[in-house]
Amino acid sequence: MDNRIIVTYGDDPMRMTKELLEAAKLDQMIPKGALVGLKPNLVVAKPAETGATTHIEIVAATIEYLQAHGHNNILILEGSWVGDSTKRAFKVCGFEDVSRKYKVPLFDTKGDSVTVKSYGGINMEVCNKALEVDFLINMPVLKGHCQTIVTGALKNMKGCISDREKRHFHALGLDRPIAYLNKVIKPQFILGDGICGDLDFEEGGNPVRMNRMFCGTDPVLIDSYIASNMGYEPHDIEYIKIAEEIGVGSSDIEHADIVELNRDTTIARPTSSRKVQKLAKAARPKEACSACYANLIQAFARLDDEGWLNEFVRNPVCIGQGYEGQSGELGVGKCTCGMKHSLPGCPPRTPEILKFLREYAKN
Ligand code: SF4
């Protein structure tokens, strides 16, 4: 399924995970008796609701799916960032309970022995457990990052190197070593958590409820999808560009086979993040679906970077089912088709919203 990304919307990660794994036929990709490694993102010891870490329900549902299909040799491996304890993250994020319930061991890569792997003149200390695993499932969170702009599948592999190597990566400027790491260790499957990742920071604090999950096998394509969801072109993200150049995968999101299993029907709720509240002043929601509203918020974040946000604070953008059949000035989504300026789509994607609002602001 290299060219394919399967997407599902909603607010029930347990159900959504199983739907995605069934649709992807994951069980058929895994050899019998394989040691399956689950690699979540536990960069810090903060619950998933902060926008920093992988939802525990996704991990639990994946284990249930794997065990139901006869894949019982499973472990969860992760190493938090330098300065936080993986063991604390396992506890705070609910992994200890899941480990006990399903009898799946937790492995802290920080304490592991390493093998030095080389690519492009960079030597990398990779944890041996990550190399031992026969089938690796990468479970990144769709979120922003203060240095690399976005973070997703490619960067999540940093949890499989030693702390000393993590420091070395920062000294090298992150982008190139992240791309190179994915040449020496390649997950076979990626299950993305886009439930409520952070707008700007990998350590959370400004979660945006995006109510989506997605899966695929090409980490470059998955990260291009993440970038696009946040209103960026894939090549705006340096490590995506480098990873594509060295043959890790394709960033051609325009021609990707994106299969959406359903539509989001949950209604957007207000968020406590001050940054998101600032962006939300440019929207006038009325029964807006969560996924649709989140795409608009991500577009506003880019418009804020470009200096256009205040245009829409003065002239807010209507969104939501409450506008069906109504007239007005400006709206996004098919529900606002009665307005003078309206962007079709259900939900319209972030890049489309961005293009539409940029043009509106300029005119
Ligand atoms: S266009 Fe309307 S119905 Fe469609 S996702 Fe947006 S708010 Fe929901």
mmCIF file of C-alpha atoms and ligand atoms in Angstrom:
data_model
loop_
_atom_site.group_PDB
_atom_site.id
_atom_site.type_symbol
_atom_site.label_atom_id
_atom_site.label_comp_id
_atom_site.label_asym_id
_atom_site.label_seq_id
_atom_site.Cartn_x
_atom_site.Cartn_y
_atom_site.Cartn_z
ATOM 1 C CA MET A 1 0.000 0.000 0.000
ATOM 2 C CA ASP A 2 2.978 2.336 -0.581
ATOM 3 C CA ASN A 3 1.011 5.003 -2.423
ATOM 4 C CA ARG A 4 -2.052 4.699 -0.222
ATOM 5 C CA ILE A 5 -3.059 6.489 2.979
ATOM 6 C CA ILE A 6 -6.227 5.313 4.709
ATOM 7 C CA VAL A 7 -7.942 7.941 6.867
ATOM 8 C CA THR A 8 -10.745 7.751 9.385
ATOM 9 C CA TYR A 9 -12.431 10.538 11.358
ATOM 10 C CA GLY A 10 -14.028 10.568 14.792
ATOM 11 C CA ASP A 11 -13.372 10.830 18.506
ATOM 12 C CA ASP A 12 -13.156 7.161 19.457
ATOM 13 C CA PRO A 13 -9.524 6.083 18.893
ATOM 14 C CA MET A 14 -10.238 2.475 19.874
ATOM 15 C CA ARG A 15 -12.888 1.993 17.166
ATOM 16 C CA MET A 16 -10.956 4.074 14.634
ATOM 17 C CA THR A 17 -7.765 2.055 15.109
ATOM 18 C CA LYS A 18 -9.523 -1.242 14.471
ATOM 19 C CA GLU A 19 -11.296 0.168 11.406
ATOM 20 C CA LEU A 20 -7.990 1.317 9.933
ATOM 21 C CA LEU A 21 -6.133 -1.913 10.653
ATOM 22 C CA GLU A 22 -8.946 -4.001 9.144
ATOM 23 C CA ALA A 23 -9.073 -1.766 6.053
ATOM 24 C CA ALA A 24 -5.286 -1.977 5.635
ATOM 25 C CA LYS A 25 -5.319 -5.785 6.200
ATOM 26 C CA LEU A 26 -2.358 -5.350 8.532
ATOM 27 C CA ASP A 27 -2.447 -8.949 9.750
ATOM 28 C CA GLN A 28 -1.593 -10.166 6.247
ATOM 29 C CA MET A 29 1.562 -8.022 6.144
ATOM 30 C CA ILE A 30 3.051 -9.565 9.289
ATOM 31 C CA PRO A 31 4.940 -12.868 8.971
ATOM 32 C CA LYS A 32 3.806 -15.662 11.329
ATOM 33 C CA GLY A 33 5.681 -15.672 14.636
ATOM 34 C CA ALA A 34 7.249 -12.263 13.965
ATOM 35 C CA LEU A 35 8.334 -10.082 16.882
ATOM 36 C CA VAL A 36 6.113 -7.024 16.430
ATOM 37 C CA GLY A 37 7.353 -3.745 17.919
ATOM 38 C CA LEU A 38 4.952 -0.875 18.658
ATOM 39 C CA LYS A 39 6.741 2.480 18.666
ATOM 40 C CA PRO A 40 4.478 5.223 20.075
ATOM 41 C CA ASN A 41 5.513 8.832 20.601
ATOM 42 C CA LEU A 42 6.160 9.389 24.314
ATOM 43 C CA VAL A 43 8.536 12.292 23.880
ATOM 44 C CA VAL A 44 7.569 13.597 27.336
ATOM 45 C CA ALA A 45 5.604 12.260 30.312
ATOM 46 C CA LYS A 46 2.353 14.081 29.451
ATOM 47 C CA PRO A 47 -1.078 12.633 28.647
ATOM 48 C CA ALA A 48 -2.214 12.518 25.017
ATOM 49 C CA GLU A 49 -4.815 15.264 25.631
ATOM 50 C CA THR A 50 -1.963 17.809 25.896
ATOM 51 C CA GLY A 51 -1.161 17.181 22.224
ATOM 52 C CA ALA A 52 2.242 15.602 22.946
ATOM 53 C CA THR A 53 1.865 11.829 23.009
ATOM 54 C CA THR A 54 0.182 8.868 21.320
ATOM 55 C CA HIS A 55 -3.250 7.977 22.720
ATOM 56 C CA ILE A 56 -3.084 4.805 24.781
ATOM 57 C CA GLU A 57 -6.395 3.597 23.264
ATOM 58 C CA ILE A 58 -4.640 3.344 19.883
ATOM 59 C CA VAL A 59 -1.951 1.125 21.356
ATOM 60 C CA ALA A 60 -4.512 -1.009 23.224
ATOM 61 C CA ALA A 61 -6.666 -1.439 20.108
ATOM 62 C CA THR A 62 -3.626 -2.382 18.014
ATOM 63 C CA ILE A 63 -2.642 -5.056 20.550
ATOM 64 C CA GLU A 64 -6.222 -6.410 20.608
ATOM 65 C CA TYR A 65 -6.232 -6.524 16.799
ATOM 66 C CA LEU A 66 -2.840 -8.252 16.609
ATOM 67 C CA GLN A 67 -3.682 -10.821 19.294
ATOM 68 C CA ALA A 68 -7.051 -11.560 17.672
ATOM 69 C CA HIS A 69 -5.153 -12.345 14.447
ATOM 70 C CA GLY A 70 -2.673 -14.663 16.162
ATOM 71 C CA HIS A 71 0.253 -12.242 16.471
ATOM 72 C CA ASN A 72 1.142 -12.660 20.129
ATOM 73 C CA ASN A 73 4.835 -11.792 20.141
ATOM 74 C CA ILE A 74 4.531 -8.051 20.757
ATOM 75 C CA LEU A 75 6.502 -5.425 22.643
ATOM 76 C CA ILE A 76 6.224 -1.668 23.095
ATOM 77 C CA LEU A 77 9.476 0.242 22.738
ATOM 78 C CA GLU A 78 10.222 3.920 23.229
ATOM 79 C CA GLY A 79 12.802 6.353 24.562
ATOM 80 C CA SER A 80 11.597 9.796 25.665
ATOM 81 C CA TRP A 81 13.612 12.889 24.827
ATOM 82 C CA VAL A 82 16.803 13.754 26.710
ATOM 83 C CA GLY A 83 15.716 15.169 30.074
ATOM 84 C CA ASP A 84 12.583 13.078 30.581
ATOM 85 C CA SER A 85 12.165 9.551 31.834
ATOM 86 C CA THR A 86 10.577 6.965 29.542
ATOM 87 C CA LYS A 87 9.454 4.992 32.585
ATOM 88 C CA ARG A 88 7.622 8.047 33.910
ATOM 89 C CA ALA A 89 6.037 8.538 30.459
ATOM 90 C CA PHE A 90 4.936 4.875 30.398
ATOM 91 C CA LYS A 91 3.218 5.422 33.754
ATOM 92 C CA VAL A 92 1.670 8.844 33.099
ATOM 93 C CA CYS A 93 0.405 7.920 29.629
ATOM 94 C CA GLY A 94 -1.308 4.669 30.719
ATOM 95 C CA PHE A 95 1.187 2.236 29.178
ATOM 96 C CA GLU A 96 1.892 0.374 32.425
ATOM 97 C CA ASP A 97 -1.789 -0.573 32.746
ATOM 98 C CA VAL A 98 -2.012 -1.681 29.106
ATOM 99 C CA SER A 99 1.197 -3.680 29.438
ATOM 100 C CA ARG A 100 -0.254 -5.534 32.447
ATOM 101 C CA LYS A 101 -3.687 -6.047 30.893
ATOM 102 C CA TYR A 102 -2.463 -7.526 27.595
ATOM 103 C CA LYS A 103 0.804 -9.053 28.893
ATOM 104 C CA VAL A 104 2.855 -7.024 26.437
ATOM 105 C CA PRO A 105 6.264 -5.912 27.781
ATOM 106 C CA LEU A 106 7.451 -2.298 27.811
ATOM 107 C CA PHE A 107 10.995 -1.640 26.670
ATOM 108 C CA ASP A 108 12.852 1.588 27.480
ATOM 109 C CA THR A 109 15.346 2.124 24.662
ATOM 110 C CA LYS A 110 17.349 4.527 26.846
ATOM 111 C CA GLY A 111 18.880 1.583 28.716
ATOM 112 C CA ASP A 112 19.559 -0.515 25.604
ATOM 113 C CA SER A 113 22.887 -1.474 24.056
ATOM 114 C CA VAL A 114 23.482 0.045 20.611
ATOM 115 C CA THR A 115 24.866 -0.788 17.206
ATOM 116 C CA VAL A 116 26.498 1.951 15.173
ATOM 117 C CA LYS A 117 24.838 2.288 11.771
ATOM 118 C CA SER A 118 26.145 4.642 9.106
ATOM 119 C CA TYR A 119 24.590 6.504 6.235
ATOM 120 C CA GLY A 120 25.875 9.453 4.219
ATOM 121 C CA GLY A 121 28.901 9.919 6.477
ATOM 122 C CA ILE A 122 26.866 10.087 9.725
ATOM 123 C CA ASN A 123 27.382 7.355 12.312
ATOM 124 C CA MET A 124 24.244 6.684 14.405
ATOM 125 C CA GLU A 125 23.924 4.723 17.645
ATOM 126 C CA VAL A 126 20.748 2.693 17.063
ATOM 127 C CA CYS A 127 19.218 0.704 19.934
ATOM 128 C CA ASN A 128 19.550 -3.033 19.438
ATOM 129 C CA LYS A 129 15.955 -3.830 20.396
ATOM 130 C CA ALA A 130 14.690 -1.693 17.512
ATOM 131 C CA LEU A 131 16.965 -3.665 15.174
ATOM 132 C CA GLU A 132 15.830 -7.027 16.591
ATOM 133 C CA VAL A 133 12.138 -6.402 15.915
ATOM 134 C CA ASP A 134 10.854 -8.220 12.803
ATOM 135 C CA PHE A 135 7.914 -5.885 12.129
ATOM 136 C CA LEU A 136 7.913 -2.321 13.433
ATOM 137 C CA ILE A 137 4.713 -0.286 13.732
ATOM 138 C CA ASN A 138 5.441 3.424 14.018
ATOM 139 C CA MET A 139 2.714 5.387 15.884
ATOM 140 C CA PRO A 140 3.530 9.092 15.503
ATOM 141 C CA VAL A 141 1.389 12.062 16.523
ATOM 142 C CA LEU A 142 0.395 14.683 13.942
ATOM 143 C CA LYS A 143 1.833 17.879 15.484
ATOM 144 C CA GLY A 144 4.020 20.929 15.075
ATOM 145 C CA HIS A 145 7.675 21.279 16.082
ATOM 146 C CA CYS A 146 9.566 24.457 16.975
ATOM 147 C CA GLN A 147 12.629 23.526 14.875
ATOM 148 C CA THR A 148 11.530 21.156 12.132
ATOM 149 C CA ILE A 149 8.060 22.833 11.740
ATOM 150 C CA VAL A 150 6.129 19.551 11.802
ATOM 151 C CA THR A 151 6.869 16.166 13.290
ATOM 152 C CA GLY A 152 5.514 12.781 12.330
ATOM 153 C CA ALA A 153 6.682 9.345 11.235
ATOM 154 C CA LEU A 154 10.248 10.141 10.179
ATOM 155 C CA LYS A 155 11.125 12.044 13.334
ATOM 156 C CA ASN A 156 9.419 9.551 15.644
ATOM 157 C CA MET A 157 12.243 7.105 14.911
ATOM 158 C CA LYS A 158 14.485 9.274 17.122
ATOM 159 C CA GLY A 159 13.083 7.261 20.035
ATOM 160 C CA CYS A 160 15.130 4.309 18.731
ATOM 161 C CA ILE A 161 18.562 5.921 19.196
ATOM 162 C CA SER A 162 20.663 6.507 22.316
ATOM 163 C CA ASP A 163 20.379 9.749 24.294
ATOM 164 C CA ARG A 164 23.930 10.596 23.243
ATOM 165 C CA GLU A 165 22.850 10.234 19.614
ATOM 166 C CA LYS A 166 19.793 12.449 20.206
ATOM 167 C CA ARG A 167 22.134 15.228 21.377
ATOM 168 C CA HIS A 168 24.376 14.597 18.369
ATOM 169 C CA PHE A 169 21.333 14.904 16.031
ATOM 170 C CA HIS A 170 20.545 18.341 17.489
ATOM 171 C CA ALA A 171 24.172 19.413 16.990
ATOM 172 C CA LEU A 172 23.856 18.363 13.325
ATOM 173 C CA GLY A 173 20.680 20.427 12.858
ATOM 174 C CA LEU A 174 18.112 17.583 13.006
ATOM 175 C CA ASP A 175 16.858 17.544 9.397
ATOM 176 C CA ARG A 176 19.627 15.553 7.713
ATOM 177 C CA PRO A 177 20.173 13.016 10.521
ATOM 178 C CA ILE A 178 16.399 12.410 10.827
ATOM 179 C CA ALA A 179 16.212 11.606 7.120
ATOM 180 C CA TYR A 180 19.355 9.426 7.267
ATOM 181 C CA LEU A 181 18.089 7.508 10.324
ATOM 182 C CA ASN A 182 15.160 6.350 8.211
ATOM 183 C CA LYS A 183 17.615 4.743 5.781
ATOM 184 C CA VAL A 184 19.025 2.502 8.516
ATOM 185 C CA ILE A 185 15.805 1.641 10.344
ATOM 186 C CA LYS A 186 12.535 1.405 8.440
ATOM 187 C CA PRO A 187 9.168 0.654 10.060
ATOM 188 C CA GLN A 188 6.925 -1.631 8.024
ATOM 189 C CA PHE A 189 3.701 0.168 8.956
ATOM 190 C CA ILE A 190 2.701 3.620 10.214
ATOM 191 C CA LEU A 191 -0.415 4.309 12.244
ATOM 192 C CA GLY A 192 -0.823 8.059 12.749
ATOM 193 C CA ASP A 193 -2.560 9.713 15.693
ATOM 194 C CA GLY A 194 -4.214 12.943 14.540
ATOM 195 C CA ILE A 195 -6.764 13.089 17.338
ATOM 196 C CA CYS A 196 -5.459 16.246 19.030
ATOM 197 C CA GLY A 197 -1.784 16.896 18.224
ATOM 198 C CA ASP A 198 -0.127 20.162 19.122
ATOM 199 C CA LEU A 199 -0.193 23.230 16.888
ATOM 200 C CA ASP A 200 3.450 24.218 17.457
ATOM 201 C CA PHE A 201 5.365 22.108 19.916
ATOM 202 C CA GLU A 202 6.298 18.451 20.191
ATOM 203 C CA GLU A 203 5.932 18.687 23.976
ATOM 204 C CA GLY A 204 2.260 19.739 23.700
ATOM 205 C CA GLY A 205 0.347 22.614 25.304
ATOM 206 C CA ASN A 206 -1.715 23.798 22.312
ATOM 207 C CA PRO A 207 -3.697 20.737 21.237
ATOM 208 C CA VAL A 208 -5.961 21.054 18.208
ATOM 209 C CA ARG A 209 -8.812 18.565 18.087
ATOM 210 C CA MET A 210 -8.410 17.226 14.523
ATOM 211 C CA ASN A 211 -10.326 13.969 15.091
ATOM 212 C CA ARG A 212 -8.499 11.874 12.537
ATOM 213 C CA MET A 213 -6.269 8.842 12.283
ATOM 214 C CA PHE A 214 -4.424 7.547 9.255
ATOM 215 C CA CYS A 215 -2.174 4.680 8.199
ATOM 216 C CA GLY A 216 0.215 3.752 5.420
ATOM 217 C CA THR A 217 3.586 2.211 4.707
ATOM 218 C CA ASP A 218 5.580 5.134 3.256
ATOM 219 C CA PRO A 219 6.872 7.432 6.044
ATOM 220 C CA VAL A 220 7.675 10.251 3.613
ATOM 221 C CA LEU A 221 4.151 10.171 2.208
ATOM 222 C CA ILE A 222 2.654 10.029 5.708
ATOM 223 C CA ASP A 223 4.720 13.051 6.781
ATOM 224 C CA SER A 224 3.713 14.868 3.594
ATOM 225 C CA TYR A 225 0.080 14.194 4.537
ATOM 226 C CA ILE A 226 0.776 15.577 8.030
ATOM 227 C CA ALA A 227 2.443 18.679 6.551
ATOM 228 C CA SER A 228 -0.505 19.199 4.225
ATOM 229 C CA ASN A 229 -2.961 18.885 7.143
ATOM 230 C CA MET A 230 -1.065 21.702 8.818
ATOM 231 C CA GLY A 231 -1.096 23.926 5.729
ATOM 232 C CA TYR A 232 2.463 23.289 4.510
ATOM 233 C CA GLU A 233 3.796 21.971 1.227
ATOM 234 C CA PRO A 234 5.842 18.790 1.804
ATOM 235 C CA HIS A 235 9.012 20.505 0.582
ATOM 236 C CA ASP A 236 8.576 23.308 3.143
ATOM 237 C CA ILE A 237 9.784 20.652 5.568
ATOM 238 C CA GLU A 238 13.505 20.118 5.055
ATOM 239 C CA TYR A 239 13.735 16.573 6.403
ATOM 240 C CA ILE A 240 10.892 15.417 4.134
ATOM 241 C CA LYS A 241 12.785 16.848 1.164
ATOM 242 C CA ILE A 242 16.050 15.132 2.168
ATOM 243 C CA ALA A 243 14.308 11.820 2.928
ATOM 244 C CA GLU A 244 12.749 11.836 -0.535
ATOM 245 C CA GLU A 245 16.077 12.688 -2.209
ATOM 246 C CA ILE A 246 17.796 9.692 -0.590
ATOM 247 C CA GLY A 247 14.989 7.304 -1.539
ATOM 248 C CA VAL A 248 13.146 6.773 1.750
ATOM 249 C CA GLY A 249 9.785 7.404 0.070
ATOM 250 C CA SER A 250 7.664 9.803 -1.964
ATOM 251 C CA SER A 251 6.316 13.227 -1.006
ATOM 252 C CA ASP A 252 3.854 13.231 -3.924
ATOM 253 C CA ILE A 253 0.747 13.823 -1.829
ATOM 254 C CA GLU A 254 -1.090 15.248 -4.871
ATOM 255 C CA HIS A 255 -1.109 11.814 -6.537
ATOM 256 C CA ALA A 256 -1.420 9.712 -3.399
ATOM 257 C CA ASP A 257 -4.354 7.333 -3.112
ATOM 258 C CA ILE A 258 -6.080 8.822 -0.049
ATOM 259 C CA VAL A 259 -8.956 6.622 1.046
ATOM 260 C CA GLU A 260 -11.312 8.217 3.568
ATOM 261 C CA LEU A 261 -13.414 5.605 5.360
ATOM 262 C CA ASN A 262 -16.009 8.017 6.749
ATOM 263 C CA ARG A 263 -16.825 11.641 7.583
ATOM 264 C CA ASP A 264 -16.438 13.347 10.916
ATOM 265 C CA THR A 265 -19.811 13.931 12.491
ATOM 266 C CA THR A 266 -18.707 15.216 15.908
ATOM 267 C CA ILE A 267 -19.288 18.904 16.572
ATOM 268 C CA ALA A 268 -16.218 21.065 17.308
ATOM 269 C CA ARG A 269 -15.765 21.977 20.959
ATOM 270 C CA PRO A 270 -13.943 25.003 22.350
ATOM 271 C CA THR A 271 -10.321 24.415 23.357
ATOM 272 C CA SER A 272 -8.494 25.751 26.403
ATOM 273 C CA SER A 273 -5.293 26.588 24.514
ATOM 274 C CA ARG A 274 -4.728 30.360 24.428
ATOM 275 C CA LYS A 275 -3.040 30.165 21.032
ATOM 276 C CA VAL A 276 -5.953 28.232 19.526
ATOM 277 C CA GLN A 277 -8.426 30.660 21.113
ATOM 278 C CA LYS A 278 -6.585 33.548 19.473
ATOM 279 C CA LEU A 279 -6.860 31.855 16.061
ATOM 280 C CA ALA A 280 -10.500 30.956 16.711
ATOM 281 C CA LYS A 281 -11.412 34.652 16.878
ATOM 282 C CA ALA A 282 -11.214 34.637 13.071
ATOM 283 C CA ALA A 283 -13.938 31.964 12.805
ATOM 284 C CA ARG A 284 -17.690 32.114 13.321
ATOM 285 C CA PRO A 285 -18.660 28.454 13.867
ATOM 286 C CA LYS A 286 -22.230 27.196 14.017
ATOM 287 C CA GLU A 287 -22.426 23.414 14.502
ATOM 288 C CA ALA A 288 -19.087 22.942 12.726
ATOM 289 C CA CYS A 289 -17.784 19.388 12.389
ATOM 290 C CA SER A 290 -14.547 18.940 14.339
ATOM 291 C CA ALA A 291 -12.372 17.882 11.388
ATOM 292 C CA CYS A 292 -13.610 20.781 9.253
ATOM 293 C CA TYR A 293 -13.066 23.314 12.032
ATOM 294 C CA ALA A 294 -9.581 21.938 12.771
ATOM 295 C CA ASN A 295 -8.575 22.360 9.112
ATOM 296 C CA LEU A 296 -9.670 26.000 9.344
ATOM 297 C CA ILE A 297 -7.673 26.532 12.577
ATOM 298 C CA GLN A 298 -4.549 25.057 10.960
ATOM 299 C CA ALA A 299 -5.053 27.391 7.965
ATOM 300 C CA PHE A 300 -5.421 30.354 10.363
ATOM 301 C CA ALA A 301 -2.101 29.399 12.003
ATOM 302 C CA ARG A 302 -0.346 29.750 8.622
ATOM 303 C CA LEU A 303 -2.239 32.987 7.838
ATOM 304 C CA ASP A 304 -1.113 34.309 11.235
ATOM 305 C CA ASP A 305 2.527 33.509 10.277
ATOM 306 C CA GLU A 306 1.952 35.457 7.042
ATOM 307 C CA GLY A 307 0.326 38.453 8.760
ATOM 308 C CA TRP A 308 -3.196 37.956 7.355
ATOM 309 C CA LEU A 309 -5.048 36.733 10.437
ATOM 310 C CA ASN A 310 -6.407 40.127 11.513
ATOM 311 C CA GLU A 311 -8.215 40.458 8.173
ATOM 312 C CA PHE A 312 -10.375 37.553 9.317
ATOM 313 C CA VAL A 313 -10.713 38.663 12.917
ATOM 314 C CA ARG A 314 -12.367 41.774 11.415
ATOM 315 C CA ASN A 315 -14.355 39.666 8.944
ATOM 316 C CA PRO A 316 -14.755 36.193 10.492
ATOM 317 C CA VAL A 317 -15.095 33.067 8.378
ATOM 318 C CA CYS A 318 -18.394 31.200 8.766
ATOM 319 C CA ILE A 319 -18.215 27.416 9.125
ATOM 320 C CA GLY A 320 -20.673 24.706 10.107
ATOM 321 C CA GLN A 321 -23.963 22.997 9.439
ATOM 322 C CA GLY A 322 -25.834 25.852 11.103
ATOM 323 C CA TYR A 323 -25.214 27.939 7.966
ATOM 324 C CA GLU A 324 -26.967 25.555 5.572
ATOM 325 C CA GLY A 325 -29.362 27.519 3.380
ATOM 326 C CA GLN A 326 -28.156 30.877 4.735
ATOM 327 C CA SER A 327 -26.658 33.808 2.881
ATOM 328 C CA GLY A 328 -23.667 35.832 4.051
ATOM 329 C CA GLU A 329 -20.228 37.110 3.031
ATOM 330 C CA LEU A 330 -17.573 34.472 3.621
ATOM 331 C CA GLY A 331 -17.600 30.781 4.533
ATOM 332 C CA VAL A 332 -15.760 27.502 4.100
ATOM 333 C CA GLY A 333 -17.306 24.085 3.490
ATOM 334 C CA LYS A 334 -20.343 23.044 1.482
ATOM 335 C CA CYS A 335 -22.643 24.149 4.336
ATOM 336 C CA THR A 336 -21.832 27.778 3.486
ATOM 337 C CA CYS A 337 -22.571 27.449 -0.241
ATOM 338 C CA GLY A 338 -25.227 30.196 0.018
ATOM 339 C CA MET A 339 -22.575 32.796 0.851
ATOM 340 C CA LYS A 340 -21.092 35.294 -1.549
ATOM 341 C CA HIS A 341 -17.619 33.788 -1.132
ATOM 342 C CA SER A 342 -17.698 30.122 -0.232
ATOM 343 C CA LEU A 343 -15.205 27.280 -0.560
ATOM 344 C CA PRO A 344 -16.808 23.929 -1.437
ATOM 345 C CA GLY A 345 -15.747 20.636 0.156
ATOM 346 C CA CYS A 346 -16.902 18.438 3.000
ATOM 347 C CA PRO A 347 -14.615 18.956 4.743
ATOM 348 C CA PRO A 348 -12.378 21.199 2.626
ATOM 349 C CA ARG A 349 -8.688 20.393 3.221
ATOM 350 C CA THR A 350 -6.275 22.779 4.907
ATOM 351 C CA PRO A 351 -4.275 23.675 1.728
ATOM 352 C CA GLU A 352 -7.544 24.475 -0.124
ATOM 353 C CA ILE A 353 -8.761 26.668 2.750
ATOM 354 C CA LEU A 354 -5.418 28.421 2.886
ATOM 355 C CA LYS A 355 -5.386 29.165 -0.842
ATOM 356 C CA PHE A 356 -8.996 30.382 -0.773
ATOM 357 C CA LEU A 357 -8.489 32.700 2.221
ATOM 358 C CA ARG A 358 -5.164 34.056 0.926
ATOM 359 C CA GLU A 359 -6.846 35.006 -2.344
ATOM 360 C CA TYR A 360 -9.808 36.539 -0.500
ATOM 361 C CA ALA A 361 -7.484 38.596 1.726
ATOM 362 C CA LYS A 362 -5.436 39.815 -1.223
ATOM 363 C CA ASN A 363 -8.522 40.933 -3.152
HETATM 364 S S1 SF4 B 1 -18.766 21.272 5.196
HETATM 365 FE FE1 SF4 B 1 -20.355 21.236 6.808
HETATM 366 S S2 SF4 B 1 -20.982 19.079 6.945
HETATM 367 FE FE2 SF4 B 1 -19.051 19.141 5.793
HETATM 368 S S3 SF4 B 1 -17.485 18.805 7.322
HETATM 369 FE FE3 SF4 B 1 -17.732 21.021 7.159
HETATM 370 S S4 SF4 B 1 -19.214 21.607 8.709
HETATM 371 FE FE4 SF4 B 1 -19.350 19.393 8.453
#
